[in-house]
């Protein structure tokens, strides 16, 4: 249902030009649960906002984004508004800032119902209660008139999720929705997303820097680094048999019981700065297996069925 | 809400007590009213006699006690110059000032907020630059010059509006525009910066993600959140306008509190000055109080006693 082709996004002009996405291609089938993993600054959020066409006005976008066959880069503002919330929606990272402090829960969850479904008054209220129950909030009816400052972080994120799915979106982008939550609330929220996806049949693009967390939800993982997709394959492989050295490094960072007491490995070096990218593989400066060929950009090649990787070494070994 | 009112009432008592001391002291420092009241050929005997009759020969502390006691009885004293109660003089002038201040504030909020919102929607655009320029001009033009130019153009060259004085709506137009000029600029700048902050917030992003129409995003989601600083600054401006637009009232011969204060200061008319200062502080206090109430209504977090 979603096809992103060779998406390039840059900010600024001339020498201050920063390329954040450098030809990202990504397809999602309806109902598919896909994880998007990457460090800070890898372009995860920019990709999400590109799909919603909510990037700042100074962003230069090239390539194509099609949603259900419709080209989003040429769609009119009115058409985009009709799609947002109704076909594609998003949960933001920080529940403390994502809800409007001056509007009640009923108003904020009910807005998509008003503008996409034309519901008002009593009908809308019942629908809001149903949505709050859908995100497993106890005492939904008492929450209707609550303001965000009266709610806990976990509750707020559930309200934000209810608002995001209220318009019946077929694709939900969850941009690090659990990063600001404490550990036990995190697990609950991931389970909730899983259940919502199953109940509604919507596709979910789950964005996180936490590979371990992503694997609890999704069947497929896309690894983004400095605006390039480095690996795209089944979630089961990402931990057991990662192909790209970067994914291997990420997988090694996941704490396990067998290695208890050992020092937790980290990915060496510092994340790539999109403002100062050298030609060639963006991970080369930090790669333990770097080879002379890495000064040229490797292509993203399907190494096995449904598993692509962007690395010269893996291509040579094939 | 009730707690807020009780706290405010307590503050008011302390504040007014301090204020009377300051007002009383400062007016006494401003010079001798007797010299101005007496004819040039008056003798020392005339002077002493008048001083005794007005109680000005007593020690300052005693004068203050008398002043405070009369004040508690609602009597602020008679004007030295006009011989009528100072409070009556002020209350006679108050409607004119209220009318002018309300008109000017109406212009300032409507124009200032519209300009600020439009500029914030497209920051750094042509429209924004034009409004920024106008605001700069608005804040730097001297009020008396603007008033005189408006009179010159609209009352002298093309006599469509009256030169001055108070009457119908036509009389209000030029002084209200003159008086609102500066406040419009202030309100538009505050609205712009407050709106730009809010438009970058996550909850505005979420509103757009939900597919809320842009008009509703701007007015319901953004403007309401931007309102608290706007209301605070606007009401401060309103209090300043209410306490007498001295220059504007003088230029347009507007019979308000401002022009009365000028006359009273020139005549060293102690009771009138004291009454005017007390009135101004009461105005500030009242406006501040209603501002607090209004902000509490806008932001439920303030009503809950939290900082947003």
Coordinates of C-alpha atoms in Angstrom, one line a residue:
Chain A
X1 CA 0.0 0.0 0.0
X2 CA 3.0 2.3 0.5
X3 CA 5.7 2.7 -2.1
X4 CA 8.6 5.0 -1.5
X5 CA 11.0 5.2 -4.5
X6 CA 14.4 6.8 -4.4
X7 CA 13.3 9.4 -1.9
X8 CA 15.8 12.2 -1.4
X9 CA 15.3 14.9 1.2
X10 CA 17.6 17.8 1.8
X11 CA 17.5 20.9 3.9
X12 CA 19.2 24.3 3.3
X13 CA 20.9 25.6 0.2
X14 CA 24.3 25.8 -1.4
X15 CA 27.2 24.9 1.0
X16 CA 24.8 24.6 3.9
X17 CA 22.9 21.9 2.1
X18 CA 22.3 18.8 4.3
X19 CA 21.1 15.6 2.6
X20 CA 19.1 13.7 5.2
X21 CA 17.7 11.0 3.0
X22 CA 19.8 9.8 0.0
X23 CA 17.6 7.6 -2.2
X24 CA 15.4 5.6 0.2
X25 CA 13.2 3.0 -1.3
X26 CA 10.7 1.1 0.9
X27 CA 7.5 -0.7 0.2
X28 CA 4.9 -1.8 2.7
X29 CA 2.0 -4.2 2.0
X30 CA -1.3 -3.6 3.7
X31 CA -1.3 -5.0 7.2
X32 CA 2.4 -5.4 7.3
X33 CA 4.3 -4.7 10.5
X34 CA 7.7 -3.2 9.6
X35 CA 10.4 -1.9 11.9
X36 CA 12.6 1.0 10.9
X37 CA 15.8 1.1 13.0
X38 CA 18.6 3.6 13.1
X39 CA 20.6 5.9 15.3
X40 CA 19.7 9.5 16.0
X41 CA 20.2 11.6 12.9
X42 CA 19.8 8.6 10.5
X43 CA 16.7 10.2 9.0
X44 CA 14.0 8.0 10.5
X45 CA 11.7 10.9 11.6
X46 CA 12.3 12.8 8.3
X47 CA 11.2 9.7 6.4
X48 CA 8.0 9.5 8.5
X49 CA 7.2 13.2 8.1
X50 CA 7.9 12.9 4.3
X51 CA 5.2 10.2 4.1
X52 CA 2.8 12.5 5.8
X53 CA 4.0 15.5 3.8
X54 CA 4.6 17.4 7.0
X55 CA 8.2 18.4 6.5
X56 CA 9.1 22.0 7.1
X57 CA 8.6 24.2 4.0
X58 CA 12.3 24.6 3.4
X59 CA 12.8 20.9 2.8
X60 CA 13.6 19.8 -0.8
X61 CA 11.9 16.4 -1.6
X62 CA 12.7 14.3 -4.7
X63 CA 11.7 10.8 -5.7
X64 CA 8.2 9.5 -5.3
X65 CA 5.9 8.4 -2.4
X66 CA 2.8 6.5 -3.4
X67 CA 0.1 5.6 -1.0
X68 CA -2.6 3.2 -2.3
X69 CA -1.5 4.1 -5.8
X70 CA -1.8 7.9 -5.2
X71 CA 1.2 10.1 -5.7
X72 CA 1.7 12.1 -2.4
X73 CA 4.4 14.4 -3.8
X74 CA 2.0 15.9 -6.3
X75 CA -1.2 15.7 -4.2
X76 CA -3.0 18.9 -3.4
X77 CA -3.1 20.3 0.1
X78 CA -6.8 19.5 0.4
X79 CA -6.2 15.9 -0.7
X80 CA -3.3 15.5 1.7
X81 CA -5.5 16.7 4.5
X82 CA -8.2 14.2 3.6
X83 CA -5.5 11.4 3.6
X84 CA -3.9 12.4 6.9
X85 CA -5.6 10.8 9.8
X86 CA -7.9 8.8 7.5
X87 CA -5.4 6.7 5.5
X88 CA -2.0 7.4 7.1
X89 CA -1.5 8.5 10.7
X90 CA 1.3 8.8 13.2
X91 CA 2.1 8.6 16.9
X92 CA 4.8 11.0 18.1
X93 CA 7.7 10.3 20.4
X94 CA 6.9 12.4 23.4
X95 CA 3.4 12.0 25.0
X96 CA 4.1 14.9 27.3
X97 CA 4.1 17.4 24.3
X98 CA 2.0 15.6 21.7
X99 CA -1.4 16.4 23.2
X100 CA -2.8 19.9 23.2
X101 CA -2.7 21.1 26.9
X102 CA -5.9 23.2 26.5
X103 CA -8.2 20.7 24.9
X104 CA -10.0 17.8 26.5
X105 CA -9.4 14.2 25.6
X106 CA -12.8 14.0 24.0
X107 CA -12.0 16.9 21.7
X108 CA -8.5 15.6 20.7
X109 CA -9.6 12.0 20.1
X110 CA -12.8 13.1 18.4
X111 CA -11.3 15.6 15.9
X112 CA -10.6 13.0 13.2
X113 CA -14.2 11.7 13.7
X114 CA -15.5 15.2 13.0
X115 CA -13.3 16.0 10.0
X116 CA -13.2 12.6 8.3
X117 CA -16.4 10.8 9.4
X118 CA -18.7 13.8 9.9
X119 CA -19.6 12.6 13.4
X120 CA -20.9 15.1 16.0
X121 CA -22.4 15.3 19.5
X122 CA -23.6 12.1 21.1
X123 CA -22.5 9.8 18.3
X124 CA -19.0 11.2 18.3
X125 CA -18.8 10.8 22.1
X126 CA -19.8 7.2 22.0
X127 CA -17.2 6.6 19.3
X128 CA -14.5 8.3 21.4
X129 CA -15.4 6.1 24.3
X130 CA -15.1 3.1 22.0
X131 CA -11.7 4.2 20.8
X132 CA -10.4 4.8 24.4
X133 CA -11.6 1.3 25.3
X134 CA -9.8 0.0 22.2
X135 CA -6.5 1.4 23.5
X136 CA -7.2 -0.3 26.8
X137 CA -7.8 2.7 28.9
X138 CA -9.9 1.9 32.0
X139 CA -12.7 4.3 32.9
X140 CA -12.9 5.7 29.4
X141 CA -16.0 7.7 30.1
X142 CA -14.4 9.6 33.0
X143 CA -11.4 10.5 30.7
X144 CA -13.6 12.4 28.2
X145 CA -13.3 15.7 30.1
X146 CA -9.8 15.2 31.4
X147 CA -7.0 17.5 30.3
X148 CA -3.6 16.1 29.4
X149 CA -1.9 17.5 32.5
X150 CA -4.2 15.3 34.6
X151 CA -2.9 12.1 32.9
X152 CA 0.2 10.0 33.3
X153 CA 2.7 9.6 30.4
X154 CA 1.5 6.1 29.5
X155 CA -2.1 7.2 29.5
X156 CA -1.3 10.2 27.4
X157 CA 0.5 8.0 24.8
X158 CA -2.6 5.8 24.7
X159 CA -4.8 8.8 24.2
X160 CA -2.5 9.9 21.4
X161 CA -2.7 6.5 19.8
X162 CA -6.5 6.6 20.0
X163 CA -6.5 10.0 18.3
X164 CA -4.1 8.7 15.6
X165 CA -6.3 5.7 14.7
X166 CA -9.6 7.4 15.2
X167 CA -9.9 8.3 11.5
X168 CA -9.5 4.6 10.5
X169 CA -5.9 4.9 9.2
X170 CA -4.6 2.0 7.1
X171 CA -1.0 2.9 7.8
X172 CA 0.2 3.9 11.3
X173 CA 3.7 5.3 11.7
X174 CA 4.9 5.0 15.3
X175 CA 7.9 7.3 15.7
X176 CA 9.7 6.0 18.8
X177 CA 6.4 5.9 20.7
X178 CA 7.9 4.2 23.7
X179 CA 11.2 6.1 24.1
X180 CA 9.7 8.5 26.7
X181 CA 7.9 5.8 28.6
X182 CA 9.3 3.7 31.5
X183 CA 10.3 0.1 30.8
X184 CA 7.1 -1.7 31.9
X185 CA 4.9 0.9 30.2
X186 CA 7.0 0.4 27.1
X187 CA 6.3 -3.3 26.8
X188 CA 2.6 -2.6 27.4
X189 CA 2.5 -0.1 24.7
X190 CA 4.2 -2.4 22.2
X191 CA 1.7 -5.1 23.0
X192 CA -1.1 -2.6 22.5
X193 CA 0.3 -1.7 19.0
X194 CA 0.4 -5.3 18.2
X195 CA -3.2 -5.9 19.2
X196 CA -4.4 -2.8 17.4
X197 CA -2.7 -3.9 14.2
X198 CA -4.3 -7.3 14.5
X199 CA -7.7 -5.9 15.2
X200 CA -7.8 -3.2 12.6
X201 CA -5.6 -4.8 9.9
X202 CA -3.6 -1.6 9.5
X203 CA 0.0 -1.6 8.5
X204 CA 2.5 -0.3 11.1
X205 CA 5.9 1.3 10.5
X206 CA 7.5 1.1 13.9
X207 CA 10.4 3.5 14.2
X208 CA 13.0 3.0 16.9
X209 CA 16.6 3.1 17.7
X210 CA 16.1 0.0 19.9
X211 CA 16.4 -3.1 17.7
X212 CA 15.4 -5.4 20.6
X213 CA 12.1 -3.6 21.1
X214 CA 11.3 -3.5 17.4
X215 CA 11.7 -7.3 17.2
X216 CA 8.9 -7.8 19.7
X217 CA 6.4 -6.3 17.2
X218 CA 7.5 -6.6 13.6
X219 CA 8.1 -9.3 11.1
X220 CA 10.5 -7.2 9.0
X221 CA 13.3 -4.8 9.9
X222 CA 14.7 -2.0 7.7
X223 CA 18.0 -0.5 8.9
X224 CA 18.6 3.1 8.1
X225 CA 22.0 4.8 8.4
X226 CA 22.8 8.3 7.4
X227 CA 19.9 8.5 5.0
X228 CA 20.7 5.1 3.3
X229 CA 19.0 1.8 3.8
X230 CA 21.7 -0.6 4.7
X231 CA 19.6 -3.7 5.3
X232 CA 16.0 -4.8 4.7
X233 CA 15.0 -8.3 5.8
X234 CA 13.1 -10.6 8.0
X235 CA 13.1 -9.7 11.7
X236 CA 14.1 -13.1 12.7
X237 CA 17.4 -12.8 10.7
X238 CA 18.2 -9.4 12.2
X239 CA 19.3 -10.9 15.5
X240 CA 20.3 -14.4 14.4
X241 CA 22.0 -13.8 11.1
X242 CA 22.5 -10.1 10.4
X243 CA 24.2 -9.5 7.1
X244 CA 25.4 -5.9 7.3
X245 CA 28.3 -5.2 9.7
X246 CA 26.2 -2.3 11.1
X247 CA 23.3 -4.6 11.9
X248 CA 25.7 -7.1 13.4
X249 CA 27.0 -4.4 15.7
X250 CA 23.5 -3.3 16.6
X251 CA 22.5 -6.9 17.3
X252 CA 25.5 -7.4 19.5
X253 CA 24.4 -4.5 21.7
X254 CA 21.2 -6.3 22.7
X255 CA 21.7 -7.5 26.3
X256 CA 21.2 -11.3 26.7
X257 CA 21.1 -13.6 29.7
X258 CA 24.0 -15.7 28.4
X259 CA 26.4 -12.8 28.4
X260 CA 25.4 -11.6 31.9
X261 CA 28.2 -9.9 33.8
X262 CA 30.1 -9.0 30.6
X263 CA 30.6 -5.5 29.4
X264 CA 27.8 -4.6 26.9
X265 CA 29.3 -4.0 23.5
X266 CA 28.6 -0.7 21.7
X267 CA 28.9 0.4 18.1
X268 CA 32.3 2.0 17.9
X269 CA 32.8 5.5 16.7
X270 CA 30.3 8.3 16.4
X271 CA 27.1 8.4 14.2
X272 CA 27.6 9.8 10.8
X273 CA 26.9 13.5 10.5
X274 CA 24.6 14.1 7.5
X275 CA 26.1 17.5 7.0
X276 CA 29.6 16.0 6.3
X277 CA 29.2 12.8 4.4
X278 CA 32.0 11.3 2.4
X279 CA 31.4 9.4 -0.8
X280 CA 31.2 5.7 -0.5
X281 CA 29.5 3.6 2.2
X282 CA 28.4 5.8 5.0
X283 CA 29.3 3.2 7.6
X284 CA 32.8 2.7 6.4
X285 CA 34.5 5.0 8.9
X286 CA 33.2 2.9 11.8
X287 CA 33.1 -0.5 10.1
X288 CA 35.4 -3.2 11.6
X289 CA 35.6 -5.0 8.2
X290 CA 36.2 -2.0 6.0
X291 CA 37.8 -2.8 2.6
X292 CA 39.2 -0.6 -0.2
X293 CA 36.0 -1.0 -2.2
X294 CA 34.0 0.7 0.5
X295 CA 35.1 4.1 -0.8
X296 CA 32.4 3.6 -3.4
X297 CA 28.7 3.3 -2.6
X298 CA 27.6 -0.4 -2.7
X299 CA 24.1 -1.0 -4.1
X300 CA 21.3 -2.5 -2.1
X301 CA 21.1 -6.0 -3.4
X302 CA 18.8 -8.9 -2.6
X303 CA 21.1 -11.4 -1.0
X304 CA 18.4 -13.9 -0.2
X305 CA 14.7 -13.9 -1.0
X306 CA 13.2 -11.0 0.9
X307 CA 16.5 -9.9 2.4
X308 CA 18.5 -7.1 0.9
X309 CA 21.8 -5.7 2.0
X310 CA 24.0 -2.8 1.0
X311 CA 27.6 -4.0 1.5
X312 CA 30.4 -5.0 -0.9
X313 CA 31.6 -7.8 1.4
X314 CA 28.3 -9.6 1.4
X315 CA 28.0 -9.2 -2.3
X316 CA 31.5 -10.8 -2.8
X317 CA 30.7 -13.6 -0.5
X318 CA 27.5 -14.5 -2.2
Chain B
X1 CA -10.7 30.7 41.9
X2 CA -11.9 31.7 45.4
X3 CA -8.4 31.3 46.8
X4 CA -7.1 33.6 44.1
X5 CA -9.6 36.2 45.0
X6 CA -8.8 36.1 48.8
X7 CA -5.1 36.3 48.1
X8 CA -5.7 39.2 45.8
X9 CA -7.8 41.1 48.4
X10 CA -5.0 40.7 51.0
X11 CA -2.4 42.0 48.5
X12 CA -4.6 44.9 47.7
X13 CA -4.7 46.2 51.3
X14 CA -1.0 46.1 51.7
X15 CA -0.4 47.5 48.3
X16 CA -2.8 50.4 48.8
X17 CA -1.3 51.3 52.2
X18 CA 2.2 51.6 50.7
X19 CA 0.8 53.4 47.7
X20 CA -0.8 56.2 49.8
X21 CA 2.5 56.8 51.6
X22 CA 4.4 57.1 48.3
X23 CA 1.7 59.3 46.6
X24 CA 1.5 61.5 49.6
X25 CA 5.2 61.9 49.9
X26 CA 5.9 62.5 46.3
X27 CA 3.3 65.2 45.9
X28 CA 4.6 67.0 48.9
X29 CA 8.1 67.0 47.3
X30 CA 6.7 68.6 44.1
X31 CA 6.6 72.1 45.4
X32 CA 4.4 74.6 47.2
X33 CA 0.8 74.9 45.9
X34 CA 0.1 78.0 48.1
X35 CA 2.5 80.2 46.0
X36 CA 0.4 79.4 42.9
X37 CA -3.0 79.8 44.6
X38 CA -2.2 83.2 46.2
X39 CA -2.1 86.4 44.1
X40 CA 1.4 87.8 43.4
X41 CA 0.8 90.7 45.9
X42 CA -0.2 88.5 48.8
X43 CA 1.5 89.1 52.2
X44 CA 3.1 86.6 54.6
X45 CA 0.0 86.9 56.7
X46 CA -2.2 85.8 53.8
X47 CA 0.1 82.9 53.2
X48 CA 0.0 81.7 56.8
X49 CA -3.7 82.1 56.9
X50 CA -4.3 80.0 53.8
X51 CA -1.8 77.4 55.0
X52 CA -3.7 77.1 58.3
X53 CA -7.0 76.8 56.5
X54 CA -5.8 74.0 54.3
X55 CA -3.9 72.2 57.0
X56 CA -0.6 72.6 55.3
X57 CA 1.0 74.2 58.4
X58 CA 0.9 71.0 60.3
X59 CA 3.7 68.4 60.5
X60 CA 3.8 66.0 57.5
X61 CA 3.0 63.0 59.6
X62 CA -0.1 64.7 60.9
X63 CA -1.1 65.7 57.4
X64 CA -0.7 62.1 56.3
X65 CA -2.9 60.8 59.1
X66 CA -5.6 63.3 58.2
X67 CA -5.3 62.3 54.5
X68 CA -5.5 58.6 55.3
X69 CA -8.5 59.0 57.7
X70 CA -10.4 61.1 55.1
X71 CA -9.5 58.5 52.4
X72 CA -11.0 55.8 54.5
X73 CA -14.2 57.8 54.6
X74 CA -14.1 58.1 50.9
X75 CA -13.0 61.7 50.9
X76 CA -9.9 62.5 49.1
X77 CA -10.1 66.2 49.5
X78 CA -11.2 69.2 47.4
X79 CA -9.3 70.4 44.5
X80 CA -7.3 73.5 45.4
X81 CA -7.8 75.0 42.0
X82 CA -11.5 74.2 41.3
X83 CA -12.8 73.9 44.8
X84 CA -14.8 70.8 44.1
X85 CA -14.1 67.2 45.4
X86 CA -11.2 65.7 43.5
X87 CA -13.0 62.4 43.2
X88 CA -15.9 64.1 41.4
X89 CA -13.5 65.8 39.0
X90 CA -11.9 62.5 38.1
X91 CA -15.2 60.6 37.8
X92 CA -16.5 63.2 35.5
X93 CA -13.5 62.7 33.2
X94 CA -13.4 58.9 33.5
X95 CA -16.1 58.0 30.8
X96 CA -14.2 60.0 28.2
X97 CA -11.0 58.1 29.0
X98 CA -12.8 54.7 29.1
X99 CA -14.3 55.4 25.7
X100 CA -11.0 56.3 24.1
X101 CA -9.0 53.5 25.7
X102 CA -11.7 50.9 24.8
X103 CA -11.8 52.1 21.2
X104 CA -8.0 52.1 21.0
X105 CA -7.6 48.7 22.6
X106 CA -10.3 47.3 20.3
X107 CA -8.3 48.4 17.3
X108 CA -5.1 47.2 18.8
X109 CA -6.3 43.7 19.6
X110 CA -8.2 43.1 16.3
X111 CA -5.5 44.5 14.0
X112 CA -2.5 43.4 16.1
X113 CA -3.6 39.9 16.6
X114 CA -4.7 39.4 12.9
X115 CA -1.3 40.8 11.7
X116 CA 0.6 38.7 14.2
X117 CA -1.2 35.5 13.2
X118 CA -0.8 36.1 9.5
X119 CA 2.9 36.9 10.0
X120 CA 3.4 33.8 12.1
X121 CA 1.7 31.5 9.5
X122 CA 4.3 32.5 6.9
X123 CA 7.4 33.7 8.8
X124 CA 10.0 35.5 6.8
X125 CA 7.6 36.0 3.9
X126 CA 6.9 39.3 2.2
X127 CA 3.8 39.8 4.3
X128 CA 5.8 39.2 7.5
X129 CA 8.4 41.7 6.4
X130 CA 5.8 44.3 5.7
X131 CA 4.1 43.8 9.1
X132 CA 7.5 43.9 10.8
X133 CA 8.3 47.2 9.1
X134 CA 4.9 48.7 10.1
X135 CA 5.4 47.5 13.7
X136 CA 8.8 49.1 13.8
X137 CA 7.3 52.4 12.5
X138 CA 4.4 52.0 14.9
X139 CA 6.7 51.7 17.9
X140 CA 9.1 54.5 16.9
X141 CA 6.7 57.2 15.7
X142 CA 6.1 59.8 18.5
X143 CA 2.4 59.8 19.4
X144 CA 2.1 63.6 19.3
X145 CA 3.6 63.7 15.8
X146 CA 1.2 61.0 14.5
X147 CA -1.7 62.8 16.1
X148 CA -0.8 66.1 14.5
X149 CA -0.2 64.5 11.1
X150 CA -3.6 62.7 11.2
X151 CA -5.2 66.1 12.1
X152 CA -3.4 67.8 9.3
X153 CA -4.5 65.2 6.7
X154 CA -8.0 64.2 7.8
X155 CA -9.2 67.4 9.5
X156 CA -7.4 70.2 7.8
X157 CA -6.5 69.2 4.2
X158 CA -9.5 66.9 3.7
X159 CA -11.8 68.0 6.5
X160 CA -13.7 64.7 6.8
X161 CA -13.2 64.3 10.6
X162 CA -13.3 66.8 13.5
X163 CA -10.0 68.3 14.7
X164 CA -10.6 67.6 18.4
X165 CA -12.9 67.5 21.3
X166 CA -15.4 64.8 22.3
X167 CA -18.7 64.1 20.6
X168 CA -20.0 61.3 18.4
X169 CA -18.2 58.5 16.7
X170 CA -16.5 60.8 14.3
X171 CA -14.7 62.6 17.1
X172 CA -13.4 59.2 18.3
X173 CA -11.8 58.0 15.1
X174 CA -8.5 60.1 15.0
X175 CA -7.6 59.9 18.7
X176 CA -8.4 56.2 18.9
X177 CA -6.2 55.5 15.9
X178 CA -3.4 57.6 17.3
X179 CA -3.6 56.0 20.7
X180 CA -3.9 52.4 19.3
X181 CA -0.9 52.8 17.0
X182 CA 1.8 51.8 19.5
X183 CA -0.3 49.1 21.2
X184 CA -1.2 47.5 17.8
X185 CA 2.5 47.2 17.1
X186 CA 3.2 45.6 20.5
X187 CA 0.3 43.2 20.3
X188 CA 1.2 42.1 16.7
X189 CA 4.8 41.4 17.7
X190 CA 3.9 39.4 20.8
X191 CA 1.2 37.5 18.8
X192 CA 3.7 36.6 16.1
X193 CA 6.4 35.3 18.3
X194 CA 4.0 33.4 20.6
X195 CA 2.3 31.9 17.6
X196 CA 5.5 30.8 15.9
X197 CA 6.5 29.0 19.1
X198 CA 3.2 27.2 19.3
X199 CA 3.0 26.4 15.6
X200 CA 6.3 24.4 16.0
X201 CA 4.9 22.4 18.8
X202 CA 4.2 18.6 18.7
X203 CA 0.5 19.1 19.4
X204 CA 0.1 21.3 16.4
X205 CA 1.9 18.6 14.4
X206 CA -0.5 16.0 15.8
X207 CA -3.5 18.1 14.8
X208 CA -2.2 18.2 11.3
X209 CA -1.5 14.4 11.4
X210 CA -5.1 13.9 12.3
X211 CA -6.2 15.8 9.2
X212 CA -7.7 18.8 11.0
X213 CA -8.3 21.7 8.6
X214 CA -5.6 24.3 8.7
X215 CA -7.9 27.0 9.8
X216 CA -8.9 25.0 12.8
X217 CA -5.3 24.1 13.5
X218 CA -4.3 27.8 13.6
X219 CA -7.3 29.0 15.6
X220 CA -8.2 26.2 17.9
X221 CA -4.9 24.5 18.5
X222 CA -2.4 27.2 18.0
X223 CA -4.0 30.6 18.8
X224 CA -5.6 29.4 22.1
X225 CA -2.2 28.2 23.3
X226 CA -0.5 31.4 22.2
X227 CA -3.1 33.5 24.0
X228 CA -1.8 33.7 27.5
X229 CA 1.2 36.0 26.7
X230 CA -0.9 38.0 24.3
X231 CA -3.6 38.5 26.9
X232 CA -1.0 39.5 29.5
X233 CA 0.7 42.1 27.3
X234 CA -2.6 43.4 25.9
X235 CA -4.1 44.0 29.3
X236 CA -1.0 45.8 30.4
X237 CA -1.3 48.0 27.4
X238 CA -5.0 48.5 28.2
X239 CA -4.2 49.5 31.8
X240 CA -1.7 52.1 30.4
X241 CA -4.3 53.4 28.0
X242 CA -6.9 53.6 30.8
X243 CA -4.7 55.5 33.1
X244 CA -4.9 58.4 30.8
X245 CA -3.3 58.9 27.4
X246 CA -1.8 62.2 28.4
X247 CA -0.3 63.1 25.0
X248 CA -3.1 61.9 22.8
X249 CA -5.7 63.6 25.0
X250 CA -3.8 66.9 24.9
X251 CA -3.3 66.8 21.1
X252 CA -7.0 66.1 20.5
X253 CA -8.3 68.3 23.4
X254 CA -10.0 65.1 24.6
X255 CA -11.6 65.8 28.0
X256 CA -10.2 62.7 29.8
X257 CA -8.2 61.8 32.9
X258 CA -4.9 62.4 31.1
X259 CA -5.5 66.0 30.4
X260 CA -7.0 66.6 33.9
X261 CA -3.8 65.2 35.4
X262 CA -1.6 67.5 33.3
X263 CA -3.6 70.5 34.5
X264 CA -3.5 69.3 38.1
X265 CA 0.3 68.8 38.0
X266 CA 0.8 72.2 36.6
X267 CA -1.4 73.7 39.4
X268 CA 0.3 71.5 42.1
X269 CA -3.3 70.5 42.9
X270 CA -2.4 67.8 45.6
X271 CA -5.8 66.2 46.1
X272 CA -6.4 65.8 42.4
X273 CA -3.0 64.3 41.7
X274 CA -3.4 62.0 44.7
X275 CA -6.8 60.9 43.5
X276 CA -5.6 60.4 40.0
X277 CA -2.7 58.2 41.1
X278 CA -4.9 56.1 43.3
X279 CA -7.4 55.7 40.4
X280 CA -4.6 54.6 38.1
X281 CA -3.4 52.1 40.6
X282 CA -6.9 50.8 41.1
X283 CA -7.2 50.5 37.3
X284 CA -4.0 48.5 37.1
X285 CA -5.0 46.3 40.0
X286 CA -8.5 45.6 38.5
X287 CA -7.1 44.9 35.0
X288 CA -4.4 42.6 36.4
X289 CA -7.0 40.7 38.4
X290 CA -9.2 40.2 35.4
X291 CA -6.2 39.2 33.3
X292 CA -5.4 36.5 35.9
X293 CA -9.0 35.3 35.8
X294 CA -9.0 35.3 32.0
X295 CA -5.7 33.3 31.8
X296 CA -7.2 30.8 34.3
X297 CA -10.1 30.4 32.0
X298 CA -7.9 29.9 29.0
X299 CA -5.4 27.4 30.5
X300 CA -6.7 24.7 32.8
X301 CA -3.2 24.1 34.1
X302 CA -3.1 27.6 35.6
X303 CA -6.4 27.0 37.3
X304 CA -5.0 23.8 38.7
X305 CA -2.2 25.9 40.2
X306 CA 0.5 24.4 37.9
X307 CA 2.9 26.2 35.7
X308 CA 2.4 25.4 32.0

